[in-house]
Amino acid sequence: LIRNGITVPSDEPAPADESEAPLGAGARRSPVDDRWFLWVGRFQPTKRPDLFLDLARALPEVRFTMIGGYAGDEKYAVRVTEAAARLANVTHIPFVPPAEIEPYYRRARALINTSSLEGFPNTYLHAWVYGVPVITLEIDPDEIVSKNRIGIVAGTFEGLVEAVRSLRVDESMRSEMSARAFRYVRENHDIKDRGDDYIRFFENVLSTSR
């Protein structure tokens, strides 16, 4: 097994402020908390961005940011985009270049995953690098999220709602998850170490094929 690799900073980054990750026009501002729950992905049925919007409807007092757009099913993408625009507590950002997405993760209280089918989501690694827990409806490859306690596997939509409520108000629980998430990604997914894994693998293949 060679795990996915990502560049991991030496220290856990501090949360971004509003100037680094702007909200966009029309979003509701919470007097309690200026950090949002984040969804990142393509607008396609298996990713189920519509469930993220259902979550926002169920929690109008919570701020949500959705980064994503068209991915082959134009009618579906248009429906999701129009639905997001009607929600005052949702900011929809169609596209953020990879080099500029860091502040959006850093300002998130948690990353939300609503997919029905995925391999290992690289969005998880991007979240954990910034100490951001993952709240997933279903996707937990090799039970990494649940076993390492670096997020919440909700299981149901109602569980998703409760998980967001918990991480919004329980700063102690979130801080503990955040520290574990950063430690996990540093110990298991640092690109320097995973690069060494590939070197050893190919050296072994070459030595046994002679």
Coordinates of C-alpha atoms in Angstrom, one line a residue:
L1 CA 0.0 0.0 0.0
I2 CA 1.3 3.4 -1.0
R3 CA -0.8 6.1 0.4
N4 CA -1.7 9.3 -1.4
G5 CA 0.9 12.0 -0.8
I6 CA 0.5 15.8 -0.2
T7 CA 2.9 18.5 0.8
V8 CA 2.6 18.9 4.6
P9 CA 3.8 22.1 6.4
S10 CA 6.1 21.8 9.4
D11 CA 3.5 23.4 11.6
E12 CA -0.3 23.4 11.6
P13 CA -1.5 26.6 9.7
A14 CA -3.5 29.2 11.5
P15 CA -7.1 29.8 10.4
A16 CA -7.4 32.3 7.5
D17 CA -9.1 35.6 8.0
E18 CA -11.9 37.1 5.9
S19 CA -9.5 39.1 3.7
E20 CA -7.8 35.9 2.6
A21 CA -10.9 33.9 1.9
P22 CA -13.6 36.4 0.9
L23 CA -17.3 35.5 1.4
G24 CA -18.8 36.9 -1.7
A25 CA -21.9 39.0 -2.1
G26 CA -25.1 38.1 -0.5
A27 CA -23.9 35.7 2.2
R28 CA -25.3 35.9 5.7
R29 CA -22.8 36.8 8.4
S30 CA -23.0 35.0 11.7
P31 CA -22.3 37.2 14.8
V32 CA -21.0 34.1 16.6
D33 CA -18.7 32.5 14.1
D34 CA -17.1 33.7 10.9
R35 CA -15.9 30.2 9.8
W36 CA -17.9 28.1 7.4
F37 CA -18.6 24.5 6.6
L38 CA -17.0 23.7 3.2
W39 CA -17.9 21.5 0.3
V40 CA -15.5 21.1 -2.6
G41 CA -16.1 19.1 -5.8
R42 CA -17.7 18.7 -9.2
F43 CA -21.4 19.1 -9.6
Q44 CA -22.4 15.6 -10.6
P45 CA -25.1 13.3 -9.1
T46 CA -22.6 10.9 -7.4
K47 CA -21.1 13.8 -5.5
R48 CA -24.6 14.9 -4.3
P49 CA -24.0 18.6 -3.9
D50 CA -27.8 18.9 -3.5
L51 CA -27.5 17.2 -0.1
F52 CA -25.1 19.9 1.0
L53 CA -27.8 22.5 0.1
D54 CA -30.4 20.5 2.0
L55 CA -28.0 20.7 5.0
A56 CA -27.8 24.5 4.6
R57 CA -31.6 24.6 4.5
A58 CA -31.8 22.6 7.7
L59 CA -29.3 24.9 9.5
P60 CA -30.1 28.5 8.4
E61 CA -28.0 29.9 11.3
V62 CA -24.8 28.2 10.0
R63 CA -22.6 29.4 7.2
F64 CA -21.7 27.2 4.2
T65 CA -19.3 27.6 1.3
M66 CA -19.5 25.5 -1.8
I67 CA -16.7 25.4 -4.3
G68 CA -17.5 23.6 -7.6
G69 CA -19.3 23.6 -10.8
Y70 CA -20.1 22.0 -14.2
A71 CA -18.8 18.5 -14.6
G72 CA -20.5 17.0 -17.7
D73 CA -24.2 17.2 -16.7
E74 CA -25.0 20.8 -17.5
K75 CA -28.7 20.6 -16.5
Y76 CA -27.8 19.2 -13.1
A77 CA -25.1 21.8 -12.5
V78 CA -27.5 24.6 -13.4
R79 CA -30.1 23.3 -10.9
V80 CA -27.5 23.1 -8.1
T81 CA -26.1 26.6 -9.0
E82 CA -29.6 28.1 -9.0
A83 CA -30.6 26.4 -5.7
A84 CA -27.4 27.6 -4.0
A85 CA -28.1 31.2 -5.1
R86 CA -31.5 31.1 -3.3
L87 CA -29.9 30.3 0.0
A88 CA -28.7 33.3 2.1
N89 CA -26.3 31.2 4.2
V90 CA -24.6 29.6 1.2
T91 CA -21.7 31.1 -0.8
H92 CA -21.1 29.4 -4.1
I93 CA -17.7 29.9 -5.8
P94 CA -17.7 28.3 -9.2
F95 CA -13.9 27.7 -9.4
V96 CA -10.8 28.4 -7.3
P97 CA -7.4 27.6 -8.9
P98 CA -5.5 25.0 -6.8
A99 CA -2.8 27.5 -5.9
E100 CA -5.4 29.8 -4.3
I101 CA -7.7 27.3 -2.5
E102 CA -5.7 27.1 0.7
P103 CA -7.4 30.0 2.6
Y104 CA -10.9 28.4 1.9
Y105 CA -9.8 25.2 3.7
R106 CA -8.0 27.1 6.5
R107 CA -11.2 29.1 7.2
A108 CA -13.4 26.0 7.4
R109 CA -14.7 24.5 10.6
A110 CA -15.1 21.2 8.7
L111 CA -15.1 19.7 5.2
I112 CA -18.4 18.1 4.2
N113 CA -18.5 15.1 1.9
T114 CA -21.9 14.0 0.6
S115 CA -20.7 11.6 -2.1
S116 CA -22.2 8.2 -2.7
L117 CA -19.1 6.8 -4.4
E118 CA -15.4 7.7 -4.2
G119 CA -12.0 6.2 -4.0
F120 CA -9.8 8.1 -1.5
P121 CA -10.9 11.8 -1.7
N122 CA -7.9 14.1 -2.0
T123 CA -10.1 16.8 -0.6
Y124 CA -9.7 14.9 2.8
L125 CA -5.9 15.4 2.6
H126 CA -6.3 19.1 1.7
A127 CA -8.6 19.5 4.8
W128 CA -6.4 17.6 7.2
V129 CA -3.2 19.5 6.1
Y130 CA -5.0 22.6 7.5
G131 CA -6.3 20.8 10.6
V132 CA -9.8 20.7 9.3
P133 CA -11.9 17.7 10.3
V134 CA -14.1 15.9 7.8
I135 CA -17.8 15.2 8.2
T136 CA -18.7 12.5 5.7
L137 CA -22.1 11.0 5.0
E138 CA -20.7 7.7 3.8
I139 CA -17.2 7.8 2.4
D140 CA -14.6 6.5 4.9
P141 CA -11.9 4.5 3.1
D142 CA -10.4 1.8 5.4
E143 CA -12.3 3.6 8.2
I144 CA -9.5 6.2 8.4
V145 CA -11.9 8.9 9.6
S146 CA -13.6 6.9 12.3
K147 CA -10.6 4.9 13.6
N148 CA -8.3 8.0 13.8
R149 CA -11.2 10.2 15.1
I150 CA -10.3 13.0 12.6
G151 CA -13.9 13.7 11.7
I152 CA -17.4 12.2 11.9
V153 CA -19.0 9.5 9.7
A154 CA -22.6 10.6 9.9
G155 CA -24.3 7.7 8.1
T156 CA -27.6 9.5 7.6
F157 CA -28.7 13.0 6.7
E158 CA -30.0 13.5 10.2
G159 CA -26.6 12.5 11.5
L160 CA -25.0 15.0 9.1
V161 CA -27.1 17.8 10.6
E162 CA -26.2 16.8 14.2
A163 CA -22.5 16.5 13.3
V164 CA -22.5 20.1 11.9
R165 CA -24.3 21.3 15.0
S166 CA -21.8 19.6 17.3
L167 CA -18.6 20.9 15.5
R168 CA -20.1 24.4 15.4
V169 CA -20.6 24.7 19.1
D170 CA -18.1 22.3 20.7
E171 CA -14.8 24.0 20.2
S172 CA -13.0 21.5 22.4
M173 CA -14.1 18.5 20.3
R174 CA -13.2 20.3 17.1
S175 CA -9.8 21.4 18.4
E176 CA -9.0 17.8 19.4
M177 CA -10.1 16.5 16.0
S178 CA -8.1 19.2 14.3
A179 CA -4.9 18.3 16.1
R180 CA -5.4 14.6 15.3
A181 CA -6.1 15.3 11.7
F182 CA -2.9 17.3 11.2
R183 CA -0.9 14.7 13.0
Y184 CA -2.4 11.9 11.0
V185 CA -1.7 13.5 7.6
R186 CA 1.8 14.4 8.6
E187 CA 2.6 10.8 9.7
N188 CA 0.9 9.0 6.9
H189 CA 0.6 11.2 3.8
D190 CA 3.7 13.5 3.6
I191 CA 4.8 13.5 0.0
K192 CA 8.4 13.2 0.9
D193 CA 7.8 9.9 2.6
R194 CA 5.4 8.6 0.0
G195 CA 8.0 9.5 -2.7
D196 CA 10.5 7.3 -0.9
D197 CA 7.8 4.5 -1.0
Y198 CA 7.8 4.7 -4.8
I199 CA 11.6 4.6 -5.0
R200 CA 11.7 1.5 -2.8
F201 CA 8.9 -0.1 -4.8
F202 CA 10.6 0.4 -8.2
E203 CA 14.0 -0.6 -6.9
N204 CA 12.5 -3.8 -5.7
V205 CA 10.8 -4.4 -9.1
L206 CA 14.1 -3.8 -10.9
S207 CA 16.0 -6.1 -8.6
T208 CA 13.6 -9.0 -8.9
S209 CA 13.2 -8.7 -12.7
R210 CA 17.0 -9.1 -13.5

